[in-house]
Amino acid sequence: MSGPHDQQSHNVHAFEHPGLGRKRARSTPKGRQIEPRALQEIAELLGDRPRRRDLLIEHLHLIQDRWHQISAAHLAALADEMKLSFAEVFETATFYAHFDIVKEGEPDLPPLTVRVCDSLTCAMFGAEDLLESLTSAVGPSVRVVRAPCVGLCDQAPVAEVGHHFIHAATTQGVLAAIEAGDTHPHMADYIDYDAYRTGGGYALLDSLRSGERSIDSILSLLDDSGLRGLGGAGFPTGRKWRAVRGEPGPRLMAVNGDEGEPGTFKDRHYLNTDPHRFLEGTLVGAHVVEASDVYIYLRDEYPLAREILTRELAKLPSGGPTIHLRRGAGAYICGEESSLLESLEGKRGLPRHKPPFPFQVGLFGQPTLINNIETLYWIRDIVEKGTGWWSSQGRNGRTGLRSYSVSGRVKSPGVKLAPAGVTIRELIEEFCGGMQEGHRFRAYLPGGASGGILPAAMDDIPLDFGTLEKHGCFIGSAAVVVLSDQDDMRGAALNLMRFFEDESCGQCTPCRVGTQKAVMLMQRPVWNRELLGELSQAMRDASICGLGQAAANPLTCVMRYFPEEFMTRDAAE
């Protein structure tokens, strides 16, 4: 039953009175209104930058960096400036964790944000206590929030003050950085352009461009070396380059620098120490597939690497492809290659259905070569030193070198360059100085958050592609987290499942709902292992991409390999 005047009906039909036949003027214009001041601020901020859709995320970063938040007024102004609907801009901005959206009527956020990593290794070293202590210690001008893995697992626990990372963070150390205004990344020593050139750098690229060295010779060397993608999938590099080269042009290249797997930090190490070795490999790949443009997608948690790359890219001589450095915004899913492409196009990082595959229909619909940073890093060495050098490096029947990101209960964590196929026992004893004092080796993650968990008794498995799958695990990006007798296996699995729940893009139900239900079941004192097993299988079978398919690996491994974790609790039930 309507009210005396049925105001909604008046607005819809817009008649003052049925008998008058004259429409009443609207009191306000239709649609969301643009604030003139906000529009002016956005126009001045963007300056003469292009307003293309693929630059939407870059422009959102400009707003976030300038005001430390993104207001509804600025979102609306940006949409107007880029000739996009407000809904398009809003759905993209809210997808990424590093964009702090302030809705209409909400108070502004504090000017400084402190992020405390709560992923597995940091959690093992007291991240929860650090988070609680900081939350109560800071003033109203500082916001303290949780953050997923920031790629500094060997320095756990880690806090980020603005864009400055505090290693082995303590409450006092973080408060001191806040007091000093220390919010920017600290530049480290690295091999710059001149030093790299002096050491023979870019000679390979020059010989390729001059015709002295043929493209076929490069492809043959890659085939013979057996180099595989080192971002996790392990696809043969030579075969991938040939596949892209075989597609009709124009072609593009995308570099996956979104190293978000908890426990992984090898790409950060190479970017921060020897960036031109990776850049030369990138330019060689672009030349081989004749890519006109190269897009380097770098995770936002690596501000130092971004500063180094920005500085060094400007030093490269003219000629060759155009290189675009693009910035992620805190979305683990964008490490998946098709999600990365969507993000590069300025959209939400939702995985694409395959086929077609990116080498056929990739970035902007063009055939696209996608490689990981470490894969490209090794191109120069393999060509200059020969395939015999690379293949002779393996151990236990494997070939090549691997950069193992090792964290956890070892004396010397960090990036360990070791023979492919080294066992966990060899890795700990020969490369990490053994276990920390007072800790006994109990378990390990061979391939990061999604690679599963194995007991110390299974310490003789070569850590390489194809050796772990029969045990319900995989090597992935070679992120090794070592746990001891002082760590809770069920708690570790729950920490990892919470990460996947937070990072699920939400596109498919098995992953979106499955991770949520798994966390709920795993929080109970007694696990319903039969139900958790069925849920894990459903996620594995029906999820669109690798996130949902592999999210339950740590869970199923704990139920399979650590029965002692359940005996006391089950008996109590």
mmCIF file of C-alpha atoms in Angstrom, residues 92-230:
data_model
loop_
_atom_site.group_PDB
_atom_site.id
_atom_site.type_symbol
_atom_site.label_atom_id
_atom_site.label_comp_id
_atom_site.label_asym_id
_atom_site.label_seq_id
_atom_site.Cartn_x
_atom_site.Cartn_y
_atom_site.Cartn_z
ATOM 1 C CA THR A 92 38.660 -3.012 -10.598
ATOM 2 C CA ALA A 93 39.743 -0.836 -7.691
ATOM 3 C CA THR A 94 38.021 -3.006 -5.074
ATOM 4 C CA PHE A 95 39.503 -6.216 -6.492
ATOM 5 C CA TYR A 96 43.057 -5.315 -5.463
ATOM 6 C CA ALA A 97 44.114 -5.272 -1.808
ATOM 7 C CA HIS A 98 46.507 -2.334 -2.088
ATOM 8 C CA PHE A 99 43.834 0.143 -3.102
ATOM 9 C CA ASP A 100 42.212 1.563 0.020
ATOM 10 C CA ILE A 101 38.717 2.615 -1.051
ATOM 11 C CA VAL A 102 36.873 5.109 1.145
ATOM 12 C CA LYS A 103 33.151 5.077 0.447
ATOM 13 C CA GLU A 104 30.891 8.098 0.613
ATOM 14 C CA GLY A 105 30.254 9.204 4.166
ATOM 15 C CA GLU A 106 33.160 7.224 5.620
ATOM 16 C CA PRO A 107 36.002 9.034 7.444
ATOM 17 C CA ASP A 108 39.392 9.361 5.803
ATOM 18 C CA LEU A 109 41.964 6.677 6.581
ATOM 19 C CA PRO A 110 45.038 7.481 8.685
ATOM 20 C CA PRO A 111 47.871 8.887 6.541
ATOM 21 C CA LEU A 112 50.249 5.997 7.285
ATOM 22 C CA THR A 113 49.630 2.254 6.975
ATOM 23 C CA VAL A 114 51.758 -0.444 8.605
ATOM 24 C CA ARG A 115 51.359 -3.913 7.133
ATOM 25 C CA VAL A 116 52.400 -6.979 9.120
ATOM 26 C CA CYS A 117 52.956 -10.137 7.107
ATOM 27 C CA ASP A 118 51.034 -13.050 8.610
ATOM 28 C CA SER A 119 51.897 -15.785 6.117
ATOM 29 C CA LEU A 120 53.376 -19.051 7.322
ATOM 30 C CA THR A 121 57.047 -18.221 7.978
ATOM 31 C CA CYS A 122 56.285 -14.868 9.583
ATOM 32 C CA ALA A 123 53.571 -16.529 11.665
ATOM 33 C CA MET A 124 56.142 -19.076 12.863
ATOM 34 C CA PHE A 125 58.351 -16.220 14.067
ATOM 35 C CA GLY A 126 55.736 -14.283 16.016
ATOM 36 C CA ALA A 127 53.787 -12.183 13.510
ATOM 37 C CA GLU A 128 50.560 -12.519 15.504
ATOM 38 C CA ASP A 129 52.115 -11.092 18.661
ATOM 39 C CA LEU A 130 53.746 -8.314 16.643
ATOM 40 C CA LEU A 131 50.439 -7.404 15.025
ATOM 41 C CA GLU A 132 48.637 -7.303 18.367
ATOM 42 C CA SER A 133 51.372 -5.254 20.008
ATOM 43 C CA LEU A 134 51.544 -2.692 17.196
ATOM 44 C CA THR A 135 47.782 -2.305 17.032
ATOM 45 C CA SER A 136 47.698 -1.181 20.649
ATOM 46 C CA ALA A 137 50.922 0.862 20.474
ATOM 47 C CA VAL A 138 50.384 3.168 17.495
ATOM 48 C CA GLY A 139 48.428 6.390 17.551
ATOM 49 C CA PRO A 140 45.378 7.451 15.534
ATOM 50 C CA SER A 141 47.527 8.634 12.606
ATOM 51 C CA VAL A 142 48.686 5.081 11.858
ATOM 52 C CA ARG A 143 46.682 2.115 10.604
ATOM 53 C CA VAL A 144 47.943 -1.427 11.269
ATOM 54 C CA VAL A 145 46.686 -4.216 9.009
ATOM 55 C CA ARG A 146 47.490 -7.809 8.156
ATOM 56 C CA ALA A 147 49.259 -8.542 4.883
ATOM 57 C CA PRO A 148 49.882 -11.742 2.924
ATOM 58 C CA CYS A 149 53.425 -12.812 2.041
ATOM 59 C CA VAL A 150 55.634 -9.851 1.066
ATOM 60 C CA GLY A 151 58.530 -11.921 -0.280
ATOM 61 C CA LEU A 152 60.907 -11.506 2.665
ATOM 62 C CA CYS A 153 60.384 -14.883 4.322
ATOM 63 C CA ASP A 154 64.108 -15.216 5.059
ATOM 64 C CA GLN A 155 63.852 -12.088 7.252
ATOM 65 C CA ALA A 156 60.728 -13.066 9.224
ATOM 66 C CA PRO A 157 58.810 -11.543 10.836
ATOM 67 C CA VAL A 158 58.398 -8.576 8.513
ATOM 68 C CA ALA A 159 56.484 -5.310 8.807
ATOM 69 C CA GLU A 160 56.095 -2.669 6.107
ATOM 70 C CA VAL A 161 55.972 0.988 7.160
ATOM 71 C CA GLY A 162 54.682 2.832 4.118
ATOM 72 C CA HIS A 163 57.012 1.274 1.530
ATOM 73 C CA HIS A 164 59.911 0.560 3.884
ATOM 74 C CA PHE A 165 60.269 -3.021 5.070
ATOM 75 C CA ILE A 166 61.483 -3.802 8.595
ATOM 76 C CA HIS A 167 63.383 -7.097 8.699
ATOM 77 C CA ALA A 168 63.152 -9.297 11.810
ATOM 78 C CA ALA A 169 60.648 -6.726 12.955
ATOM 79 C CA THR A 170 59.998 -5.842 16.568
ATOM 80 C CA THR A 171 57.459 -3.454 18.008
ATOM 81 C CA GLN A 172 60.234 -1.056 19.012
ATOM 82 C CA GLY A 173 61.835 -1.190 15.576
ATOM 83 C CA VAL A 174 58.569 -0.436 13.784
ATOM 84 C CA LEU A 175 57.711 2.414 16.162
ATOM 85 C CA ALA A 176 61.185 3.886 15.622
ATOM 86 C CA ALA A 177 60.689 3.836 11.842
ATOM 87 C CA ILE A 178 57.313 5.543 12.237
ATOM 88 C CA GLU A 179 58.809 8.208 14.507
ATOM 89 C CA ALA A 180 61.658 8.847 12.039
ATOM 90 C CA GLY A 181 59.320 9.023 9.046
ATOM 91 C CA ASP A 182 61.249 6.148 7.447
ATOM 92 C CA THR A 183 58.633 5.110 4.897
ATOM 93 C CA HIS A 184 60.566 4.688 1.635
ATOM 94 C CA PRO A 185 62.511 1.679 0.310
ATOM 95 C CA HIS A 186 66.239 1.659 1.067
ATOM 96 C CA MET A 187 68.419 1.430 -2.024
ATOM 97 C CA ALA A 188 70.821 -1.530 -2.029
ATOM 98 C CA ASP A 189 73.987 -2.207 -4.005
ATOM 99 C CA TYR A 190 73.371 -3.843 -7.367
ATOM 100 C CA ILE A 191 75.048 -4.294 -10.749
ATOM 101 C CA ASP A 192 74.015 -1.279 -12.796
ATOM 102 C CA TYR A 193 74.079 -0.825 -16.567
ATOM 103 C CA ASP A 194 77.697 0.315 -16.835
ATOM 104 C CA ALA A 195 79.005 -2.459 -14.585
ATOM 105 C CA TYR A 196 76.969 -5.056 -16.435
ATOM 106 C CA ARG A 197 78.270 -3.851 -19.813
ATOM 107 C CA THR A 198 81.838 -3.911 -18.516
ATOM 108 C CA GLY A 199 81.377 -7.541 -17.530
ATOM 109 C CA GLY A 200 80.328 -8.572 -21.040
ATOM 110 C CA GLY A 201 76.659 -7.860 -20.649
ATOM 111 C CA TYR A 202 74.445 -7.405 -23.737
ATOM 112 C CA ALA A 203 77.075 -8.968 -26.017
ATOM 113 C CA LEU A 204 74.682 -11.853 -26.597
ATOM 114 C CA LEU A 205 71.836 -9.493 -27.492
ATOM 115 C CA ASP A 206 74.106 -7.460 -29.790
ATOM 116 C CA SER A 207 75.242 -10.576 -31.627
ATOM 117 C CA LEU A 208 71.645 -11.670 -32.078
ATOM 118 C CA ARG A 209 70.489 -8.315 -33.402
ATOM 119 C CA SER A 210 73.446 -8.025 -35.764
ATOM 120 C CA GLY A 211 72.785 -11.455 -37.247
ATOM 121 C CA GLU A 212 76.104 -12.847 -36.026
ATOM 122 C CA ARG A 213 74.124 -15.341 -33.951
ATOM 123 C CA SER A 214 70.954 -16.895 -35.383
ATOM 124 C CA ILE A 215 67.567 -17.279 -33.752
ATOM 125 C CA ASP A 216 67.597 -20.991 -34.550
ATOM 126 C CA SER A 217 70.848 -21.406 -32.631
ATOM 127 C CA ILE A 218 69.260 -19.841 -29.537
ATOM 128 C CA LEU A 219 66.226 -22.093 -29.776
ATOM 129 C CA SER A 220 68.415 -25.172 -30.215
ATOM 130 C CA LEU A 221 70.472 -24.276 -27.150
ATOM 131 C CA LEU A 222 67.311 -23.872 -25.088
ATOM 132 C CA ASP A 223 66.005 -27.224 -26.299
ATOM 133 C CA ASP A 224 69.292 -28.983 -25.549
ATOM 134 C CA SER A 225 69.649 -27.417 -22.099
ATOM 135 C CA GLY A 226 66.228 -28.542 -20.964
ATOM 136 C CA LEU A 227 65.563 -25.162 -19.338
ATOM 137 C CA ARG A 228 62.018 -25.085 -17.996
ATOM 138 C CA GLY A 229 59.808 -22.314 -16.693
ATOM 139 C CA LEU A 230 60.956 -21.537 -13.164
#
